[in-house]
Short mmCIF file of C-alpha atoms in Angstrom, two decimals:
data_model
loop_
_atom_site.label_atom_id
_atom_site.label_comp_id
_atom_site.label_asym_id
_atom_site.label_seq_id
_atom_site.Cartn_x
_atom_site.Cartn_y
_atom_site.Cartn_z
CA MET M 67 19.34 -41.58 44.71
CA ALA M 68 17.90 -41.68 41.22
CA GLU M 69 18.89 -38.77 38.98
CA ASN M 70 17.68 -37.63 35.60
CA ASN M 71 19.92 -36.06 32.99
CA SER M 72 18.64 -32.55 33.60
CA ASP M 73 19.82 -32.69 37.21
CA ASP M 74 23.23 -34.35 36.55
CA ASP M 75 25.22 -31.14 37.00
CA ARG M 76 23.43 -30.20 40.15
CA SER M 77 23.72 -33.66 41.64
CA ARG M 78 27.44 -33.53 41.18
CA GLY M 79 27.52 -30.11 42.85
CA GLU M 80 28.58 -27.93 39.90
CA LEU M 81 27.86 -24.28 40.61
CA PRO M 82 28.86 -20.89 39.25
CA ILE M 83 32.27 -19.62 40.34
CA PRO M 84 31.77 -17.51 43.49
CA GLY M 85 31.35 -13.87 42.54
CA ASP M 86 31.06 -10.56 44.36
CA VAL M 87 31.02 -10.34 48.14
CA THR M 88 27.50 -10.38 49.58
CA LEU M 89 28.30 -10.53 53.31
CA LEU M 90 31.30 -9.75 55.52
CA ALA M 91 31.80 -10.34 59.22
CA SER M 92 34.86 -8.86 60.97
CA ASP M 93 35.95 -10.05 64.44
CA VAL M 94 32.36 -10.59 65.59
CA GLU M 95 31.76 -11.42 69.28
CA LEU M 96 28.61 -11.95 71.31
CA GLU M 97 28.56 -12.17 75.14
CA TYR M 98 25.68 -12.90 77.46
CA ARG M 99 25.56 -12.15 81.17
CA VAL M 100 23.90 -15.16 82.77
CA ALA M 101 22.96 -16.24 86.28
CA VAL M 102 24.60 -19.30 87.76
CA ASP M 103 23.90 -21.30 90.87
CA ARG M 104 25.90 -20.48 94.01
CA GLU M 105 28.71 -22.88 94.83
CA ASP M 106 27.11 -23.64 98.22
CA GLY M 107 23.79 -24.45 96.53
CA LYS M 108 21.83 -22.00 98.68
CA ARG M 109 19.02 -19.95 97.16
CA LEU M 110 18.09 -16.59 98.71
CA PRO M 111 14.67 -14.99 98.44
CA PHE M 112 13.87 -12.36 95.77
CA GLY M 113 17.00 -13.29 93.79
CA PHE M 114 19.48 -11.84 96.28
CA GLY M 115 22.90 -13.45 96.26
CA VAL M 116 22.56 -14.74 92.67
CA GLN M 117 25.92 -15.03 90.99
CA HIS M 118 26.53 -13.95 87.42
CA THR M 119 29.09 -14.83 84.80
CA VAL M 120 29.76 -13.82 81.19
CA PHE M 121 29.16 -16.49 78.58
CA GLU M 122 30.99 -16.00 75.27
CA ALA M 123 28.63 -17.43 72.62
CA VAL M 124 30.61 -16.16 69.54
CA ARG M 125 34.28 -15.40 69.86
CA GLY M 126 36.08 -13.31 67.25
CA ILE M 127 34.61 -14.73 64.06
CA SER M 128 35.52 -13.24 60.67
CA LEU M 129 34.25 -14.52 57.31
CA ILE M 130 33.39 -13.46 53.78
CA ALA M 131 30.47 -14.85 51.71
CA ARG M 132 30.13 -14.46 48.00
CA GLU M 133 27.57 -14.84 45.22
CA GLY M 134 26.97 -18.44 44.28
CA GLU M 135 28.08 -19.94 47.59
CA PHE M 136 26.03 -22.21 49.80
CA ILE M 137 27.81 -22.29 53.16
CA GLY M 138 27.11 -24.92 55.76
CA LEU M 139 27.75 -24.29 59.47
CA ILE M 140 28.52 -27.46 61.41
CA GLY M 141 29.56 -28.24 64.99
CA ARG M 142 28.38 -29.79 68.24
CA ASN M 143 25.39 -28.53 70.21
CA GLY M 144 26.30 -25.23 71.84
CA SER M 145 29.11 -24.54 69.34
CA GLY M 146 27.52 -21.23 68.27
CA LYS M 147 26.07 -22.18 64.88
CA SER M 148 22.54 -20.76 65.31
CA THR M 149 23.77 -17.76 67.25
CA LEU M 150 26.23 -16.84 64.51
CA LEU M 151 23.48 -17.22 61.90
CA ARG M 152 21.27 -14.78 63.87
CA LEU M 153 24.18 -12.31 64.12
CA LEU M 154 24.78 -12.50 60.36
CA ALA M 155 21.04 -12.05 59.75
CA GLY M 156 20.87 -8.95 61.92
CA VAL M 157 18.49 -10.55 64.43
CA GLU M 158 21.07 -10.32 67.21
CA THR M 159 23.43 -7.36 67.82
CA PRO M 160 27.12 -8.30 68.36
CA THR M 161 28.88 -7.20 71.52
CA SER M 162 31.75 -6.18 69.28
CA GLY M 163 32.77 -6.47 65.68
CA THR M 164 31.02 -5.65 62.44
CA VAL M 165 28.62 -7.44 60.07
CA LEU M 166 28.04 -5.90 56.61
CA ALA M 167 25.57 -7.29 54.05
CA ARG M 168 24.77 -6.23 50.53
CA SER M 169 21.04 -6.63 51.29
CA ARG M 170 18.96 -7.69 54.26
CA PRO M 171 19.40 -11.44 54.76
CA ASN M 172 16.27 -13.60 54.90
CA LEU M 173 16.47 -15.84 57.98
CA LEU M 174 14.08 -18.70 57.35
CA GLY M 175 11.29 -18.77 59.91
CA VAL M 176 11.76 -15.15 61.01
CA ARG M 177 10.79 -13.06 58.02
CA ALA M 178 8.30 -15.65 56.72
CA ALA M 179 5.94 -15.07 59.65
CA LEU M 180 2.96 -17.31 58.82
CA ILE M 181 -0.47 -17.27 60.39
CA PRO M 182 -1.73 -20.53 62.05
CA ASN M 183 -5.42 -20.01 61.31
CA LEU M 184 -4.92 -19.54 57.57
CA SER M 185 -4.41 -22.29 55.03
CA GLY M 186 -1.09 -23.05 53.44
CA VAL M 187 -2.27 -21.50 50.16
CA GLU M 188 -3.26 -18.27 51.92
CA ASN M 189 0.00 -18.19 53.77
CA ILE M 190 1.93 -18.53 50.54
CA ARG M 191 0.36 -15.37 49.25
CA LEU M 192 0.83 -13.45 52.48
CA GLY M 193 4.42 -14.65 52.93
CA LEU M 194 5.46 -13.53 49.43
CA LEU M 195 3.69 -10.19 49.77
CA ALA M 196 5.42 -9.66 53.15
CA MET M 197 8.76 -10.23 51.44
CA GLY M 198 8.08 -7.53 48.84
CA LEU M 199 6.62 -9.37 45.86
CA SER M 200 3.68 -8.00 43.93
CA PRO M 201 0.30 -9.76 43.97
CA ALA M 202 0.88 -10.90 40.39
CA ASP M 203 4.30 -12.35 41.19
CA ALA M 204 2.92 -14.06 44.27
CA LYS M 205 0.23 -15.75 42.19
CA GLU M 206 2.69 -16.77 39.51
CA ARG M 207 5.01 -18.51 42.04
CA ARG M 208 2.35 -20.30 44.02
CA ALA M 209 2.47 -23.51 41.95
CA ARG M 210 6.21 -24.03 42.34
CA ILE M 211 6.00 -23.41 46.11
CA VAL M 212 3.21 -26.03 46.44
CA GLU M 213 5.36 -28.48 44.38
CA LEU M 214 8.52 -27.90 46.40
CA ALA M 215 6.78 -28.10 49.83
CA ASP M 216 4.94 -31.26 48.71
CA ILE M 217 2.61 -31.53 51.70
CA GLY M 218 -0.36 -32.86 49.70
CA ASP M 219 -3.91 -31.81 50.50
CA SER M 220 -2.70 -30.19 53.72
CA ILE M 221 -1.81 -27.12 51.67
CA ARG M 222 -5.56 -26.24 51.79
CA ARG M 223 -5.88 -26.74 55.55
CA PRO M 224 -5.03 -24.34 58.39
CA MET M 225 -1.36 -24.27 59.34
CA ARG M 226 -2.20 -25.00 62.97
CA THR M 227 -2.92 -28.58 61.85
CA TYR M 228 0.60 -28.96 60.39
CA SER M 229 3.48 -30.91 61.90
CA ALA M 230 6.72 -29.07 62.64
CA GLY M 231 8.24 -30.67 59.55
CA MET M 232 5.41 -29.50 57.28
CA LYS M 233 5.68 -25.97 58.59
CA ALA M 234 9.47 -25.97 57.98
CA ARG M 235 8.99 -27.28 54.43
CA LEU M 236 6.40 -24.62 53.53
CA ARG M 237 8.55 -21.80 55.03
CA PHE M 238 11.60 -22.97 53.05
CA ALA M 239 9.58 -23.17 49.81
CA ILE M 240 8.20 -19.62 50.27
CA SER M 241 11.60 -18.21 51.20
CA VAL M 242 13.38 -19.68 48.17
CA ALA M 243 10.59 -18.64 45.75
CA ALA M 244 10.97 -15.04 46.91
CA ASP M 245 14.48 -15.01 45.31
CA PRO M 246 16.30 -13.58 48.34
CA ASP M 247 19.82 -12.22 47.79
CA ILE M 248 20.96 -13.91 51.00
CA LEU M 249 18.98 -16.86 52.45
CA MET M 250 19.75 -18.32 55.86
CA ILE M 251 18.34 -21.67 56.97
CA ASP M 252 18.48 -23.12 60.48
CA GLU M 253 17.89 -26.93 60.43
CA ALA M 254 14.81 -26.65 58.17
CA LEU M 255 16.17 -29.18 55.64
CA ALA M 256 16.57 -31.88 58.29
CA THR M 257 12.81 -32.53 58.19
CA GLY M 258 12.56 -33.88 54.69
CA ASP M 259 12.99 -37.18 52.95
CA ALA M 260 15.48 -37.82 50.14
CA ALA M 261 13.13 -36.52 47.46
CA PHE M 262 12.54 -33.29 49.36
CA ILE M 263 16.28 -32.87 49.97
CA GLN M 264 16.92 -33.18 46.22
CA ARG M 265 14.19 -30.71 45.32
CA SER M 266 15.50 -28.31 47.92
CA LYS M 267 19.01 -28.69 46.59
CA ASN M 268 17.83 -27.84 43.08
CA ALA M 269 15.89 -24.86 44.34
CA MET M 270 18.92 -23.53 46.19
CA TYR M 271 21.09 -23.99 43.13
CA ASP M 272 18.58 -22.10 41.00
CA MET M 273 18.73 -19.27 43.52
CA MET M 274 22.53 -19.24 43.52
CA GLU M 275 22.67 -19.21 39.72
CA ARG M 276 20.80 -15.89 40.01
CA ALA M 277 23.69 -14.59 42.18
CA GLY M 278 22.24 -15.56 45.55
CA THR M 279 24.12 -16.71 48.65
CA GLY M 280 22.92 -19.34 51.09
CA PHE M 281 23.79 -20.41 54.67
CA LEU M 282 22.66 -23.64 56.28
CA VAL M 283 22.98 -24.60 59.92
CA SER M 284 22.78 -28.37 60.48
CA HIS M 285 23.76 -30.93 63.07
CA SER M 286 24.23 -33.39 60.21
CA SER M 287 27.51 -33.14 58.34
CA ARG M 288 26.02 -35.44 55.70
CA THR M 289 23.26 -32.93 54.97
CA VAL M 290 25.85 -30.15 54.66
CA GLU M 291 28.00 -32.31 52.40
CA ALA M 292 25.06 -33.14 50.19
CA MET M 293 23.78 -29.57 49.91
CA CYS M 294 26.58 -27.07 50.33
CA THR M 295 29.64 -25.82 48.43
CA ARG M 296 31.61 -24.74 51.48
CA ALA M 297 31.63 -25.63 55.19
CA ILE M 298 32.54 -23.77 58.36
CA TRP M 299 33.20 -25.86 61.49
CA LEU M 300 32.52 -24.11 64.78
CA ASP M 301 33.47 -25.18 68.28
CA SER M 302 32.96 -23.16 71.52
CA GLY M 303 32.07 -20.07 69.54
CA LYS M 304 35.17 -20.10 67.39
CA VAL M 305 35.88 -21.16 63.78
CA VAL M 306 37.92 -24.35 63.64
CA ALA M 307 38.04 -24.77 59.87
CA ASP M 308 36.56 -23.04 56.81
CA GLY M 309 36.95 -24.45 53.30
CA GLN M 310 35.95 -27.12 50.79
CA VAL M 311 32.89 -28.91 52.07
CA ASP M 312 34.02 -32.55 51.78
CA VAL M 313 37.38 -31.78 53.49
CA VAL M 314 35.92 -29.89 56.44
CA THR M 315 33.01 -32.30 57.05
CA LYS M 316 35.35 -35.29 56.96
CA SER M 317 37.58 -33.73 59.63
CA TYR M 318 34.55 -32.88 61.75
CA ARG M 319 33.24 -36.43 61.56
CA ARG M 320 36.60 -37.76 62.76
CA TYR M 321 36.36 -35.44 65.72
CA ALA M 322 32.76 -36.30 66.49
CA LEU M 323 33.44 -40.05 66.26
CA ALA M 324 36.34 -39.71 68.71
CA LEU M 325 34.07 -37.92 71.15
CA ALA M 326 31.26 -40.50 70.72
CA LYS M 327 33.71 -43.26 71.57
CA GLY M 328 34.88 -41.43 74.67
CA LYS M 329 38.33 -40.73 73.20
CA ARG M 330 38.61 -37.16 74.48
CA LYS M 331 42.38 -36.87 74.16
CA LEU M 332 42.17 -37.99 70.50
CA ALA M 333 39.29 -35.56 69.89
CA ALA M 334 41.31 -32.71 71.46
CA LYS M 335 44.27 -33.62 69.25
CA ILE M 336 42.12 -33.62 66.09
CA LEU M 337 40.65 -30.25 67.08
CA GLU M 338 44.10 -28.75 67.55
CA GLU M 339 45.39 -30.21 64.29
CA GLU M 340 42.49 -28.92 62.26
CA ARG M 341 42.23 -25.45 63.79
CA GLN M 342 43.15 -22.90 61.12
CA THR M 343 44.63 -19.42 61.54
CA LEU M 344 42.71 -16.51 60.02
CA ASP M 345 45.15 -16.31 57.09
CA GLU M 346 44.83 -20.09 56.46
CA ARG M 347 41.01 -19.79 56.51
CA PHE M 348 40.88 -17.00 53.94
CA SER M 349 43.42 -18.81 51.79
CA ALA M 350 41.33 -21.97 51.90
CA MET M 351 38.13 -20.02 51.20
CA MET M 352 39.67 -18.57 48.03
CA LYS M 353 40.54 -22.05 46.83
CA VAL M 354 37.06 -23.56 47.28
CA GLY M 355 36.17 -25.06 43.89
CA THR M 356 32.89 -25.60 42.16
CA MET M 357 33.09 -29.38 42.36
CA ARG M 358 32.41 -31.27 45.55
CA PRO M 359 34.04 -34.75 45.66
CA GLN M 360 31.72 -37.28 47.22
CA SER M 361 32.99 -38.56 50.59
CA SER M 362 31.81 -41.80 52.11
CA ASP M 363 33.26 -43.06 55.37
CA SER M 364 31.18 -45.90 56.71
CA ASP M 365 32.73 -45.80 60.22
CA GLU M 366 32.05 -42.09 60.71
CA ILE M 367 29.04 -40.38 62.22
CA ASP M 368 27.17 -37.18 61.54
#
């Protein structure tokens, strides 16, 4: 990726030293009561005889987030990444445990509720006003939102004509421009090309330099490694590892590669070896530096 001198520091991942705590989760759990098929396969009318079980989506997670951190959540499908993000954002209520935040988190795509029949330009104004900006501030920030989203002439067309990727890019650009204290992103950055990823990275770093905190859920460990300063690996609703982004993502890719090759015993061994105790996680979190060594393992997968 081509880089200019002004972006050198950001491209290497240099960020302010993490500051005050912005969000704390203590022993958070979320359970769902779900219907399951009967073992004999029979279906009774009007729902009679339906069996139920309790599904543990999030299981005893504790974490601390600080100013200047961009935290990536990684793991397999169904590991609890998006559910945890919604709990931290206050969209879901935990079955037990506590989530405390310094301010209301902005979960991308939830608070930026855009209107399909209005143009992108009109939605920029409404989105910023909905997030508390004044009309003058909304007008002043419009140009940088248009530049970051980079969807061309479509910005003047109704949002109902947009692709899913274009919608995600516009929501991200609006959310970052609103200067949230805590921004949470669920897969939105997976829709862009390399140029959009770099612009998004710079926008997030600008936000964190103003004492913001970011969370990113992604199925791609490469995206997390490129964007984030810290990574949390989830599996079956529990934290496996929490620490320096290149270290955690490399361990996760070893595990994912073993699963992809059908080596389930090896994958289970890696999972057990990498699983941290709560004390180990908080110790690792305190040691997370401001530099992210670049990791490149050609035989590993996202």
